[in-house]
PDB file of C-alpha atoms and ligand atoms in Angstrom:
ATOM      1  CA  MET Y   1     106.506-100.626 -28.023  1.00  0.00           C
ATOM      2  CA  THR Y   2     106.824 -97.513 -25.881  1.00  0.00           C
ATOM      3  CA  ASP Y   3     103.384 -96.154 -24.891  1.00  0.00           C
ATOM      4  CA  ARG Y   4     102.983 -92.406 -25.239  1.00  0.00           C
ATOM      5  CA  TYR Y   5     101.462 -90.010 -22.698  1.00  0.00           C
ATOM      6  CA  ALA Y   6     101.552 -86.234 -22.294  1.00  0.00           C
ATOM      7  CA  VAL Y   7     100.381 -83.292 -20.255  1.00  0.00           C
ATOM      8  CA  ILE Y   8      98.582 -80.564 -22.215  1.00  0.00           C
ATOM      9  CA  GLY Y   9      98.241 -76.982 -20.973  1.00  0.00           C
ATOM     10  CA  HIS Y  10      98.970 -73.353 -21.779  1.00  0.00           C
ATOM     11  CA  PRO Y  11     101.522 -72.378 -20.591  1.00  0.00           C
ATOM     12  CA  ILE Y  12     103.176 -75.731 -19.872  1.00  0.00           C
ATOM     13  CA  ALA Y  13     106.925 -75.125 -19.531  1.00  0.00           C
ATOM     14  CA  HIS Y  14     106.634 -75.022 -15.711  1.00  0.00           C
ATOM     15  CA  SER Y  15     104.959 -78.446 -15.492  1.00  0.00           C
ATOM     16  CA  GLN Y  16     106.566 -81.027 -13.198  1.00  0.00           C
ATOM     17  CA  SER Y  17     104.408 -83.828 -14.649  1.00  0.00           C
ATOM     18  CA  PRO Y  18     107.002 -85.199 -17.139  1.00  0.00           C
ATOM     19  CA  ARG Y  19     109.524 -85.489 -14.285  1.00  0.00           C
ATOM     20  CA  ILE Y  20     106.989 -87.168 -11.998  1.00  0.00           C
ATOM     21  CA  HIS Y  21     105.793 -89.695 -14.576  1.00  0.00           C
ATOM     22  CA  ALA Y  22     109.342 -90.493 -15.718  1.00  0.00           C
ATOM     23  CA  ALA Y  23     110.183 -91.327 -12.094  1.00  0.00           C
ATOM     24  CA  PHE Y  24     107.035 -93.477 -11.752  1.00  0.00           C
ATOM     25  CA  ALA Y  25     107.785 -95.308 -15.033  1.00  0.00           C
ATOM     26  CA  GLN Y  26     111.343 -96.062 -13.959  1.00  0.00           C
ATOM     27  CA  ALA Y  27     110.299 -97.248 -10.504  1.00  0.00           C
ATOM     28  CA  THR Y  28     107.569 -99.556 -11.893  1.00  0.00           C
ATOM     29  CA  ALA Y  29     109.508-100.685 -15.008  1.00  0.00           C
ATOM     30  CA  GLN Y  30     106.784 -99.400 -17.347  1.00  0.00           C
ATOM     31  CA  ASP Y  31     107.795 -98.756 -20.976  1.00  0.00           C
ATOM     32  CA  LEU Y  32     106.330 -95.309 -21.607  1.00  0.00           C
ATOM     33  CA  SER Y  33     107.201 -91.797 -22.664  1.00  0.00           C
ATOM     34  CA  TYR Y  34     105.610 -88.663 -21.197  1.00  0.00           C
ATOM     35  CA  VAL Y  35     106.046 -85.178 -22.659  1.00  0.00           C
ATOM     36  CA  ALA Y  36     104.634 -81.674 -22.105  1.00  0.00           C
ATOM     37  CA  ILE Y  37     102.620 -80.165 -24.953  1.00  0.00           C
ATOM     38  CA  GLU Y  38     101.532 -76.540 -25.126  1.00  0.00           C
ATOM     39  CA  ALA Y  39      98.202 -76.345 -26.970  1.00  0.00           C
ATOM     40  CA  PRO Y  40      97.094 -73.061 -28.550  1.00  0.00           C
ATOM     41  CA  LEU Y  41      94.367 -71.430 -26.461  1.00  0.00           C
ATOM     42  CA  ASP Y  42      91.838 -72.145 -29.229  1.00  0.00           C
ATOM     43  CA  GLY Y  43      93.242 -75.549 -30.117  1.00  0.00           C
ATOM     44  CA  PHE Y  44      92.850 -77.922 -27.167  1.00  0.00           C
ATOM     45  CA  ALA Y  45      90.597 -80.512 -28.863  1.00  0.00           C
ATOM     46  CA  ALA Y  46      92.720 -80.543 -32.024  1.00  0.00           C
ATOM     47  CA  THR Y  47      95.870 -81.049 -29.946  1.00  0.00           C
ATOM     48  CA  VAL Y  48      94.320 -83.979 -28.083  1.00  0.00           C
ATOM     49  CA  GLN Y  49      93.103 -85.587 -31.322  1.00  0.00           C
ATOM     50  CA  ALA Y  50      96.504 -85.161 -32.991  1.00  0.00           C
ATOM     51  CA  PHE Y  51      98.262 -86.782 -30.023  1.00  0.00           C
ATOM     52  CA  ARG Y  52      95.774 -89.626 -30.032  1.00  0.00           C
ATOM     53  CA  ALA Y  53      96.055 -90.104 -33.826  1.00  0.00           C
ATOM     54  CA  GLY Y  54      99.822 -90.367 -33.365  1.00  0.00           C
ATOM     55  CA  GLY Y  55      99.392 -93.340 -31.032  1.00  0.00           C
ATOM     56  CA  GLY Y  56      98.973 -91.511 -27.705  1.00  0.00           C
ATOM     57  CA  ARG Y  57      97.356 -93.578 -24.947  1.00  0.00           C
ATOM     58  CA  GLY Y  58      96.287 -90.808 -22.580  1.00  0.00           C
ATOM     59  CA  VAL Y  59      96.927 -87.272 -21.382  1.00  0.00           C
ATOM     60  CA  ASN Y  60      96.894 -85.161 -18.279  1.00  0.00           C
ATOM     61  CA  VAL Y  61      95.206 -81.812 -18.693  1.00  0.00           C
ATOM     62  CA  THR Y  62      96.049 -78.643 -16.841  1.00  0.00           C
ATOM     63  CA  LEU Y  63      95.054 -74.969 -16.917  1.00  0.00           C
ATOM     64  CA  PRO Y  64      93.175 -73.631 -18.757  1.00  0.00           C
ATOM     65  CA  PHE Y  65      91.747 -76.733 -20.429  1.00  0.00           C
ATOM     66  CA  LYS Y  66      90.238 -78.837 -17.620  1.00  0.00           C
ATOM     67  CA  LEU Y  67      86.647 -77.827 -18.435  1.00  0.00           C
ATOM     68  CA  GLN Y  68      87.125 -78.540 -22.143  1.00  0.00           C
ATOM     69  CA  ALA Y  69      88.701 -81.903 -21.301  1.00  0.00           C
ATOM     70  CA  CYS Y  70      85.526 -82.943 -19.506  1.00  0.00           C
ATOM     71  CA  GLN Y  71      83.368 -81.786 -22.426  1.00  0.00           C
ATOM     72  CA  LEU Y  72      85.523 -83.667 -24.933  1.00  0.00           C
ATOM     73  CA  ALA Y  73      85.067 -86.992 -23.161  1.00  0.00           C
ATOM     74  CA  ASN Y  74      82.456 -89.552 -24.181  1.00  0.00           C
ATOM     75  CA  ASP Y  75      82.606 -91.035 -20.737  1.00  0.00           C
ATOM     76  CA  PRO Y  76      83.413 -88.720 -17.805  1.00  0.00           C
ATOM     77  CA  SER Y  77      83.604 -90.228 -14.313  1.00  0.00           C
ATOM     78  CA  GLU Y  78      81.252 -89.037 -11.574  1.00  0.00           C
ATOM     79  CA  ALA Y  79      84.122 -87.003 -10.066  1.00  0.00           C
ATOM     80  CA  ALA Y  80      84.761 -85.281 -13.403  1.00  0.00           C
ATOM     81  CA  ARG Y  81      81.054 -84.678 -14.104  1.00  0.00           C
ATOM     82  CA  LEU Y  82      80.449 -83.137 -10.699  1.00  0.00           C
ATOM     83  CA  ALA Y  83      83.589 -81.021 -10.903  1.00  0.00           C
ATOM     84  CA  GLY Y  84      82.709 -80.079 -14.496  1.00  0.00           C
ATOM     85  CA  ALA Y  85      86.400 -80.595 -15.151  1.00  0.00           C
ATOM     86  CA  ALA Y  86      88.821 -83.411 -15.965  1.00  0.00           C
ATOM     87  CA  ASN Y  87      92.556 -83.610 -15.426  1.00  0.00           C
ATOM     88  CA  ALA Y  88      93.161 -86.981 -17.047  1.00  0.00           C
ATOM     89  CA  LEU Y  89      91.989 -88.590 -20.294  1.00  0.00           C
ATOM     90  CA  LYS Y  90      92.394 -92.174 -21.468  1.00  0.00           C
ATOM     91  CA  PHE Y  91      91.926 -93.249 -25.086  1.00  0.00           C
ATOM     92  CA  GLU Y  92      90.041 -96.539 -25.403  1.00  0.00           C
ATOM     93  CA  GLY Y  93      89.437 -97.350 -29.071  1.00  0.00           C
ATOM     94  CA  GLU Y  94      87.111 -94.622 -30.313  1.00  0.00           C
ATOM     95  CA  ARG Y  95      86.178 -93.518 -26.805  1.00  0.00           C
ATOM     96  CA  ILE Y  96      87.712 -90.834 -24.610  1.00  0.00           C
ATOM     97  CA  VAL Y  97      87.308 -91.585 -20.900  1.00  0.00           C
ATOM     98  CA  ALA Y  98      87.829 -88.729 -18.432  1.00  0.00           C
ATOM     99  CA  ASP Y  99      88.517 -88.503 -14.738  1.00  0.00           C
ATOM    100  CA  ASN Y 100      89.523 -85.889 -12.202  1.00  0.00           C
ATOM    101  CA  PHE Y 101      92.150 -86.998  -9.708  1.00  0.00           C
ATOM    102  CA  ASP Y 102      92.938 -83.625  -8.112  1.00  0.00           C
ATOM    103  CA  GLY Y 103      90.520 -84.195  -5.230  1.00  0.00           C
ATOM    104  CA  ILE Y 104      91.578 -87.747  -4.434  1.00  0.00           C
ATOM    105  CA  GLY Y 105      95.201 -86.600  -4.708  1.00  0.00           C
ATOM    106  CA  LEU Y 106      94.496 -83.966  -2.060  1.00  0.00           C
ATOM    107  CA  VAL Y 107      92.713 -86.445   0.197  1.00  0.00           C
ATOM    108  CA  ASN Y 108      95.500 -89.031  -0.110  1.00  0.00           C
ATOM    109  CA  ASP Y 109      98.128 -86.432   0.687  1.00  0.00           C
ATOM    110  CA  ILE Y 110      96.287 -85.152   3.756  1.00  0.00           C
ATOM    111  CA  GLN Y 111      95.385 -88.579   5.139  1.00  0.00           C
ATOM    112  CA  ARG Y 112      98.220 -90.898   4.093  1.00  0.00           C
ATOM    113  CA  ASN Y 113     101.206 -88.590   3.832  1.00  0.00           C
ATOM    114  CA  LEU Y 114     100.396 -85.958   6.439  1.00  0.00           C
ATOM    115  CA  GLY Y 115      98.502 -88.262   8.818  1.00  0.00           C
ATOM    116  CA  HIS Y 116      95.437 -86.034   9.309  1.00  0.00           C
ATOM    117  CA  ALA Y 117      92.241 -88.113   9.118  1.00  0.00           C
ATOM    118  CA  LEU Y 118      89.275 -86.222   7.660  1.00  0.00           C
ATOM    119  CA  ARG Y 119      86.553 -88.385   9.196  1.00  0.00           C
ATOM    120  CA  GLY Y 120      84.755 -86.527  11.958  1.00  0.00           C
ATOM    121  CA  ARG Y 121      86.816 -83.355  11.458  1.00  0.00           C
ATOM    122  CA  ARG Y 122      85.665 -79.826  10.632  1.00  0.00           C
ATOM    123  CA  VAL Y 123      86.998 -79.082   7.149  1.00  0.00           C
ATOM    124  CA  LEU Y 124      87.095 -75.677   5.435  1.00  0.00           C
ATOM    125  CA  LEU Y 125      87.969 -74.953   1.806  1.00  0.00           C
ATOM    126  CA  LEU Y 126      88.901 -71.375   0.940  1.00  0.00           C
ATOM    127  CA  GLY Y 127      88.018 -70.564  -2.692  1.00  0.00           C
ATOM    128  CA  ALA Y 128      85.244 -71.761  -4.974  1.00  0.00           C
ATOM    129  CA  GLY Y 129      87.053 -72.328  -8.273  1.00  0.00           C
ATOM    130  CA  GLY Y 130      87.942 -75.495 -10.142  1.00  0.00           C
ATOM    131  CA  ALA Y 131      90.238 -76.866  -7.445  1.00  0.00           C
ATOM    132  CA  THR Y 132      87.502 -76.677  -4.809  1.00  0.00           C
ATOM    133  CA  ARG Y 133      84.948 -78.200  -7.195  1.00  0.00           C
ATOM    134  CA  GLY Y 134      87.286 -81.169  -7.686  1.00  0.00           C
ATOM    135  CA  ALA Y 135      87.955 -81.573  -3.971  1.00  0.00           C
ATOM    136  CA  LEU Y 136      84.403 -81.489  -2.563  1.00  0.00           C
ATOM    137  CA  LEU Y 137      83.224 -85.011  -3.388  1.00  0.00           C
ATOM    138  CA  PRO Y 138      86.435 -86.851  -2.392  1.00  0.00           C
ATOM    139  CA  ILE Y 139      86.536 -84.939   0.924  1.00  0.00           C
ATOM    140  CA  ALA Y 140      82.836 -85.517   1.605  1.00  0.00           C
ATOM    141  CA  GLN Y 141      83.347 -89.255   0.995  1.00  0.00           C
ATOM    142  CA  GLN Y 142      85.740 -89.352   3.978  1.00  0.00           C
ATOM    143  CA  GLY Y 143      82.906 -88.384   6.344  1.00  0.00           C
ATOM    144  CA  PRO Y 144      83.979 -85.043   7.834  1.00  0.00           C
ATOM    145  CA  ALA Y 145      81.855 -83.689  10.701  1.00  0.00           C
ATOM    146  CA  THR Y 146      81.297 -80.514   8.682  1.00  0.00           C
ATOM    147  CA  LEU Y 147      82.433 -79.295   5.298  1.00  0.00           C
ATOM    148  CA  ALA Y 148      82.418 -75.584   4.460  1.00  0.00           C
ATOM    149  CA  VAL Y 149      83.442 -73.383   1.546  1.00  0.00           C
ATOM    150  CA  ALA Y 150      84.233 -69.680   1.921  1.00  0.00           C
ATOM    151  CA  ASN Y 151      84.949 -67.505  -1.079  1.00  0.00           C
ATOM    152  CA  ARG Y 152      85.650 -63.839  -1.833  1.00  0.00           C
ATOM    153  CA  THR Y 153      82.619 -63.954  -4.128  1.00  0.00           C
ATOM    154  CA  ALA Y 154      80.168 -65.563  -1.704  1.00  0.00           C
ATOM    155  CA  ASP Y 155      77.609 -66.325  -4.434  1.00  0.00           C
ATOM    156  CA  LYS Y 156      80.061 -68.715  -6.068  1.00  0.00           C
ATOM    157  CA  ALA Y 157      80.333 -70.636  -2.788  1.00  0.00           C
ATOM    158  CA  HIS Y 158      76.528 -70.751  -2.525  1.00  0.00           C
ATOM    159  CA  GLY Y 159      76.436 -71.990  -6.115  1.00  0.00           C
ATOM    160  CA  LEU Y 160      78.626 -74.944  -5.141  1.00  0.00           C
ATOM    161  CA  ARG Y 161      76.239 -75.806  -2.302  1.00  0.00           C
ATOM    162  CA  THR Y 162      73.424 -75.971  -4.857  1.00  0.00           C
ATOM    163  CA  ASP Y 163      75.409 -77.872  -7.503  1.00  0.00           C
ATOM    164  CA  PHE Y 164      76.617 -80.515  -5.039  1.00  0.00           C
ATOM    165  CA  ALA Y 165      73.408 -80.711  -2.957  1.00  0.00           C
ATOM    166  CA  ALA Y 166      72.640 -84.301  -4.012  1.00  0.00           C
ATOM    167  CA  HIS Y 167      76.076 -85.537  -2.887  1.00  0.00           C
ATOM    168  CA  VAL Y 168      77.541 -83.177  -0.296  1.00  0.00           C
ATOM    169  CA  THR Y 169      76.164 -81.323   2.736  1.00  0.00           C
ATOM    170  CA  LEU Y 170      77.963 -78.021   2.459  1.00  0.00           C
ATOM    171  CA  ASN Y 171      78.056 -74.789   4.436  1.00  0.00           C
ATOM    172  CA  SER Y 172      78.852 -71.832   2.193  1.00  0.00           C
ATOM    173  CA  GLY Y 173      79.553 -68.135   2.551  1.00  0.00           C
ATOM    174  CA  GLY Y 174      82.028 -65.287   2.359  1.00  0.00           C
ATOM    175  CA  TYR Y 175      85.022 -64.724   4.643  1.00  0.00           C
ATOM    176  CA  ALA Y 176      83.006 -62.541   7.022  1.00  0.00           C
ATOM    177  CA  ASP Y 177      80.726 -65.543   7.691  1.00  0.00           C
ATOM    178  CA  LEU Y 178      83.678 -67.433   9.207  1.00  0.00           C
ATOM    179  CA  ALA Y 179      83.723 -65.235  12.332  1.00  0.00           C
ATOM    180  CA  GLY Y 180      83.314 -67.399  15.449  1.00  0.00           C
ATOM    181  CA  GLU Y 181      83.941 -70.662  13.534  1.00  0.00           C
ATOM    182  CA  ALA Y 182      86.880 -73.027  14.073  1.00  0.00           C
ATOM    183  CA  PHE Y 183      88.156 -75.796  11.788  1.00  0.00           C
ATOM    184  CA  ASP Y 184      90.521 -78.768  12.127  1.00  0.00           C
ATOM    185  CA  VAL Y 185      91.616 -78.736   8.480  1.00  0.00           C
ATOM    186  CA  VAL Y 186      91.794 -75.476   6.511  1.00  0.00           C
ATOM    187  CA  ILE Y 187      92.656 -75.795   2.818  1.00  0.00           C
ATOM    188  CA  ASN Y 188      93.576 -72.788   0.733  1.00  0.00           C
ATOM    189  CA  ALA Y 189      92.248 -73.444  -2.783  1.00  0.00           C
ATOM    190  CA  THR Y 190      92.489 -69.817  -3.924  1.00  0.00           C
ATOM    191  CA  SER Y 191      95.099 -68.335  -6.188  1.00  0.00           C
ATOM    192  CA  ALA Y 192      95.348 -65.244  -3.947  1.00  0.00           C
ATOM    193  CA  GLY Y 193      98.830 -66.144  -2.703  1.00  0.00           C
ATOM    194  CA  LEU Y 194     100.267 -66.215  -6.212  1.00  0.00           C
ATOM    195  CA  SER Y 195      99.986 -62.419  -6.206  1.00  0.00           C
ATOM    196  CA  GLY Y 196     101.218 -62.213  -2.611  1.00  0.00           C
ATOM    197  CA  GLU Y 197      97.770 -61.416  -1.181  1.00  0.00           C
ATOM    198  CA  ALA Y 198      96.624 -62.564   2.258  1.00  0.00           C
ATOM    199  CA  LEU Y 199      93.039 -63.675   2.847  1.00  0.00           C
ATOM    200  CA  PRO Y 200      90.800 -61.886   5.408  1.00  0.00           C
ATOM    201  CA  LEU Y 201      90.699 -64.786   7.869  1.00  0.00           C
ATOM    202  CA  PRO Y 202      89.133 -64.146  11.299  1.00  0.00           C
ATOM    203  CA  ASP Y 203      90.936 -64.861  14.580  1.00  0.00           C
ATOM    204  CA  GLY Y 204      90.264 -68.295  16.018  1.00  0.00           C
ATOM    205  CA  LEU Y 205      89.712 -69.942  12.623  1.00  0.00           C
ATOM    206  CA  PHE Y 206      92.297 -72.669  13.264  1.00  0.00           C
ATOM    207  CA  ALA Y 207      91.296 -75.128  15.990  1.00  0.00           C
ATOM    208  CA  PRO Y 208      94.066 -76.460  18.277  1.00  0.00           C
ATOM    209  CA  GLY Y 209      96.101 -79.067  16.335  1.00  0.00           C
ATOM    210  CA  ALA Y 210      94.705 -77.877  12.976  1.00  0.00           C
ATOM    211  CA  LEU Y 211      96.316 -78.579   9.616  1.00  0.00           C
ATOM    212  CA  ALA Y 212      96.782 -75.600   7.277  1.00  0.00           C
ATOM    213  CA  TYR Y 213      97.137 -76.801   3.677  1.00  0.00           C
ATOM    214  CA  ASP Y 214      97.906 -74.558   0.705  1.00  0.00           C
ATOM    215  CA  MET Y 215      97.285 -76.142  -2.702  1.00  0.00           C
ATOM    216  CA  VAL Y 216      99.924 -73.851  -4.196  1.00  0.00           C
ATOM    217  CA  TYR Y 217     103.319 -75.601  -4.259  1.00  0.00           C
ATOM    218  CA  GLY Y 218     106.956 -74.770  -4.742  1.00  0.00           C
ATOM    219  CA  LYS Y 219     106.647 -71.282  -3.259  1.00  0.00           C
ATOM    220  CA  GLY Y 220     107.852 -71.960   0.281  1.00  0.00           C
ATOM    221  CA  LEU Y 221     105.852 -70.262   3.009  1.00  0.00           C
ATOM    222  CA  THR Y 222     102.911 -68.649   1.169  1.00  0.00           C
ATOM    223  CA  PRO Y 223     100.896 -65.731   2.636  1.00  0.00           C
ATOM    224  CA  PHE Y 224      98.230 -68.241   3.780  1.00  0.00           C
ATOM    225  CA  LEU Y 225     100.771 -70.498   5.498  1.00  0.00           C
ATOM    226  CA  ARG Y 226     102.323 -67.432   7.126  1.00  0.00           C
ATOM    227  CA  GLN Y 227      98.898 -66.444   8.456  1.00  0.00           C
ATOM    228  CA  ALA Y 228      98.381 -69.949   9.811  1.00  0.00           C
ATOM    229  CA  ARG Y 229     101.798 -70.026  11.461  1.00  0.00           C
ATOM    230  CA  ALA Y 230     101.163 -66.614  13.025  1.00  0.00           C
ATOM    231  CA  ALA Y 231      97.907 -68.060  14.405  1.00  0.00           C
ATOM    232  CA  GLY Y 232      99.904 -70.823  16.134  1.00  0.00           C
ATOM    233  CA  VAL Y 233      99.429 -73.627  13.609  1.00  0.00           C
ATOM    234  CA  SER Y 234     102.398 -75.997  13.450  1.00  0.00           C
ATOM    235  CA  ALA Y 235     101.058 -78.471  10.862  1.00  0.00           C
ATOM    236  CA  LEU Y 236     101.682 -76.676   7.568  1.00  0.00           C
ATOM    237  CA  ALA Y 237     101.727 -78.192   4.088  1.00  0.00           C
ATOM    238  CA  ASP Y 238     101.858 -77.001   0.502  1.00  0.00           C
ATOM    239  CA  GLY Y 239     100.311 -78.747  -2.525  1.00  0.00           C
ATOM    240  CA  VAL Y 240     103.315 -80.700  -3.770  1.00  0.00           C
ATOM    241  CA  GLY Y 241     101.952 -83.930  -2.292  1.00  0.00           C
ATOM    242  CA  MET Y 242      98.576 -83.304  -3.945  1.00  0.00           C
ATOM    243  CA  LEU Y 243     100.324 -82.846  -7.285  1.00  0.00           C
ATOM    244  CA  VAL Y 244     102.277 -86.083  -6.975  1.00  0.00           C
ATOM    245  CA  GLU Y 245      99.323 -88.062  -5.581  1.00  0.00           C
ATOM    246  CA  GLN Y 246      96.999 -87.027  -8.429  1.00  0.00           C
ATOM    247  CA  ALA Y 247      99.745 -88.076 -10.844  1.00  0.00           C
ATOM    248  CA  ALA Y 248      99.982 -91.453  -9.107  1.00  0.00           C
ATOM    249  CA  GLU Y 249      96.207 -91.932  -9.469  1.00  0.00           C
ATOM    250  CA  ALA Y 250      96.389 -91.165 -13.211  1.00  0.00           C
ATOM    251  CA  PHE Y 251      99.402 -93.487 -13.603  1.00  0.00           C
ATOM    252  CA  ALA Y 252      97.549 -96.330 -11.870  1.00  0.00           C
ATOM    253  CA  TRP Y 253      94.429 -95.662 -13.991  1.00  0.00           C
ATOM    254  CA  TRP Y 254      96.433 -95.819 -17.224  1.00  0.00           C
ATOM    255  CA  ARG Y 255      98.902 -98.576 -16.364  1.00  0.00           C
ATOM    256  CA  GLY Y 256      97.246-100.718 -13.688  1.00  0.00           C
ATOM    257  CA  VAL Y 257     100.311-100.287 -11.448  1.00  0.00           C
ATOM    258  CA  ARG Y 258     100.432 -97.985  -8.417  1.00  0.00           C
ATOM    259  CA  PRO Y 259     103.739 -96.172  -8.019  1.00  0.00           C
ATOM    260  CA  ASP Y 260     105.150 -95.225  -4.639  1.00  0.00           C
ATOM    261  CA  THR Y 261     104.999 -91.456  -4.164  1.00  0.00           C
ATOM    262  CA  ARG Y 262     107.235 -90.809  -1.176  1.00  0.00           C
ATOM    263  CA  ASP Y 263     110.582 -90.349  -2.973  1.00  0.00           C
ATOM    264  CA  VAL Y 264     109.089 -88.178  -5.702  1.00  0.00           C
ATOM    265  CA  ILE Y 265     107.374 -85.893  -3.179  1.00  0.00           C
ATOM    266  CA  ALA Y 266     110.637 -85.580  -1.258  1.00  0.00           C
ATOM    267  CA  ARG Y 267     112.535 -84.710  -4.432  1.00  0.00           C
ATOM    268  CA  LEU Y 268     110.057 -81.982  -5.479  1.00  0.00           C
ATOM    269  CA  SER Y 269     109.468 -80.465  -2.043  1.00  0.00           C
ATOM    270  CA  VAL Y 270     110.856 -77.075  -1.167  1.00  0.00           C
ATOM    271  CA  PRO Y 271     111.275 -76.076   2.494  1.00  0.00           C
ATOM    272  CA  LEU Y 272     108.371 -74.107   3.991  1.00  0.00           C
ATOM    273  CA  VAL Y 273     110.442 -71.171   5.172  1.00  0.00           C
TER     274      VAL Y 273
HETATM  275  P1  NAP F   1      90.308 -70.788 -10.179  1.00  0.00           P
HETATM  276  O1  NAP F   1      89.262 -71.696 -10.697  1.00  0.00           O
HETATM  277  O2  NAP F   1      90.815 -69.680 -11.030  1.00  0.00           O
HETATM  278  O3  NAP F   1      89.756 -70.165  -8.793  1.00  0.00           O
HETATM  279  C1  NAP F   1      90.493 -69.200  -8.125  1.00  0.00           C
HETATM  280  C2  NAP F   1      89.883 -68.971  -6.734  1.00  0.00           C
HETATM  281  O4  NAP F   1      90.772 -68.071  -6.053  1.00  0.00           O
HETATM  282  C3  NAP F   1      88.511 -68.319  -6.748  1.00  0.00           C
HETATM  283  O5  NAP F   1      87.744 -68.834  -5.686  1.00  0.00           O
HETATM  284  C4  NAP F   1      88.849 -66.836  -6.513  1.00  0.00           C
HETATM  285  O6  NAP F   1      87.813 -66.111  -5.864  1.00  0.00           O
HETATM  286  C5  NAP F   1      90.010 -66.973  -5.567  1.00  0.00           C
HETATM  287  N1  NAP F   1      90.869 -65.778  -5.558  1.00  0.00           N
HETATM  288  C6  NAP F   1      91.707 -65.351  -6.523  1.00  0.00           C
HETATM  289  N2  NAP F   1      92.348 -64.224  -6.133  1.00  0.00           N
HETATM  290  C7  NAP F   1      91.892 -63.937  -4.884  1.00  0.00           C
HETATM  291  C8  NAP F   1      92.173 -62.907  -3.942  1.00  0.00           C
HETATM  292  N3  NAP F   1      93.055 -61.935  -4.196  1.00  0.00           N
HETATM  293  N4  NAP F   1      91.531 -62.925  -2.740  1.00  0.00           N
HETATM  294  C9  NAP F   1      90.634 -63.914  -2.443  1.00  0.00           C
HETATM  295  N5  NAP F   1      90.327 -64.918  -3.316  1.00  0.00           N
HETATM  296  C10 NAP F   1      90.949 -64.929  -4.509  1.00  0.00           C
HETATM  297  O7  NAP F   1      91.626 -71.603  -9.747  1.00  0.00           O
HETATM  298  P2  NAP F   1      91.694 -73.148  -9.324  1.00  0.00           P
HETATM  299  O8  NAP F   1      91.870 -73.984 -10.539  1.00  0.00           O
HETATM  300  O9  NAP F   1      90.560 -73.432  -8.411  1.00  0.00           O
HETATM  301  O10 NAP F   1      93.095 -73.193  -8.540  1.00  0.00           O
HETATM  302  C11 NAP F   1      93.243 -72.578  -7.268  1.00  0.00           C
HETATM  303  C12 NAP F   1      94.673 -72.789  -6.768  1.00  0.00           C
HETATM  304  O11 NAP F   1      94.920 -74.169  -6.524  1.00  0.00           O
HETATM  305  C13 NAP F   1      95.721 -72.332  -7.768  1.00  0.00           C
HETATM  306  O12 NAP F   1      96.702 -71.595  -7.076  1.00  0.00           O
HETATM  307  C14 NAP F   1      96.296 -73.621  -8.311  1.00  0.00           C
HETATM  308  O13 NAP F   1      97.662 -73.477  -8.657  1.00  0.00           O
HETATM  309  C15 NAP F   1      96.128 -74.571  -7.134  1.00  0.00           C
HETATM  310  N6  NAP F   1      96.011 -75.981  -7.559  1.00  0.00           N
HETATM  311  C16 NAP F   1      96.966 -76.854  -7.116  1.00  0.00           C
HETATM  312  C17 NAP F   1      96.868 -78.189  -7.477  1.00  0.00           C
HETATM  313  C18 NAP F   1      97.914 -79.165  -6.988  1.00  0.00           C
HETATM  314  O14 NAP F   1      98.024 -80.258  -7.556  1.00  0.00           O
HETATM  315  N7  NAP F   1      98.648 -78.847  -5.938  1.00  0.00           N
HETATM  316  C19 NAP F   1      95.826 -78.645  -8.296  1.00  0.00           C
HETATM  317  C20 NAP F   1      94.849 -77.716  -8.699  1.00  0.00           C
HETATM  318  C21 NAP F   1      94.973 -76.370  -8.334  1.00  0.00           C
HETATM  319  P3  NAP F   1      86.622 -65.398  -6.699  1.00  0.00           P
HETATM  320  O15 NAP F   1      85.660 -66.483  -7.063  1.00  0.00           O
HETATM  321  O16 NAP F   1      86.064 -64.409  -5.749  1.00  0.00           O
HETATM  322  O17 NAP F   1      87.284 -64.773  -7.912  1.00  0.00           O
END
């Protein structure tokens, strides 16, 4: 029998997840269906329960429901608990198990696909929202020399330092605090670029040979990537690999089979021009 999966969000029409999982299922000969479901803003839990009651095996969860997904679970992973958010649920009998694969998807893309090791490097995350929360633990587990978060609202960055203190040694601050600092990997985890806004990044932020990574995908050269290029950075990446790698983690978690990601990333990539 065909096993049923879905991605739930609001809005959801833009989601690439059905395309990604259909490609994974075909490549691994898994008998499954995967659809996009738009839940009403006040109806996430009911939508999950209805999908499960109809024989669903698991779901991905996207904006704005990742926090609720974590709360709905009986059994959230450490990554989901620390992030306070889940992007994947698995139905096991009466139990709902939750995980958050965004961070490991980012790490796998940076290290495996882009060839930038994080161990011993100076890593900076810009933004202190859900995407940064999900990324902190997986990045810290790679053993960077330093890990820093800068955010427009500096108090939110300081809050992350407190929340993650037991697991992650974190430097935190606002953009002005970055003056005089240099980093080997700079990750834009803000949504500033979606409205065309550039971040107030100081000169000298990118160390020689640095990677500039924007989690936003499908937009070509974003304001952040433009800034990085203008600063002399040649290693530029958007978040399409992160998207596909987190999907691969969820697929492996549900199905016990790891799909290859290379072709799917290539198919979804848009040129950074
Ligand atoms: P979020 O929780 O809403 O956080 C947004 C962050 O952006 C906050 O730190 C906010 O700062 C900052 N921000 C927004 N507008 C800004 C501006 N004009 N100037 C400076 N900072 C600004 O969002 P999120 O869930 O963390 O997602 C962040 C981005 O990552 C989104 O663009 C999302 O699409 C992307 N993402 C990609 C993937 C992927 O698979 N590639 C996965 C997850 C997320 P304040 O705290 O000061 O408001």
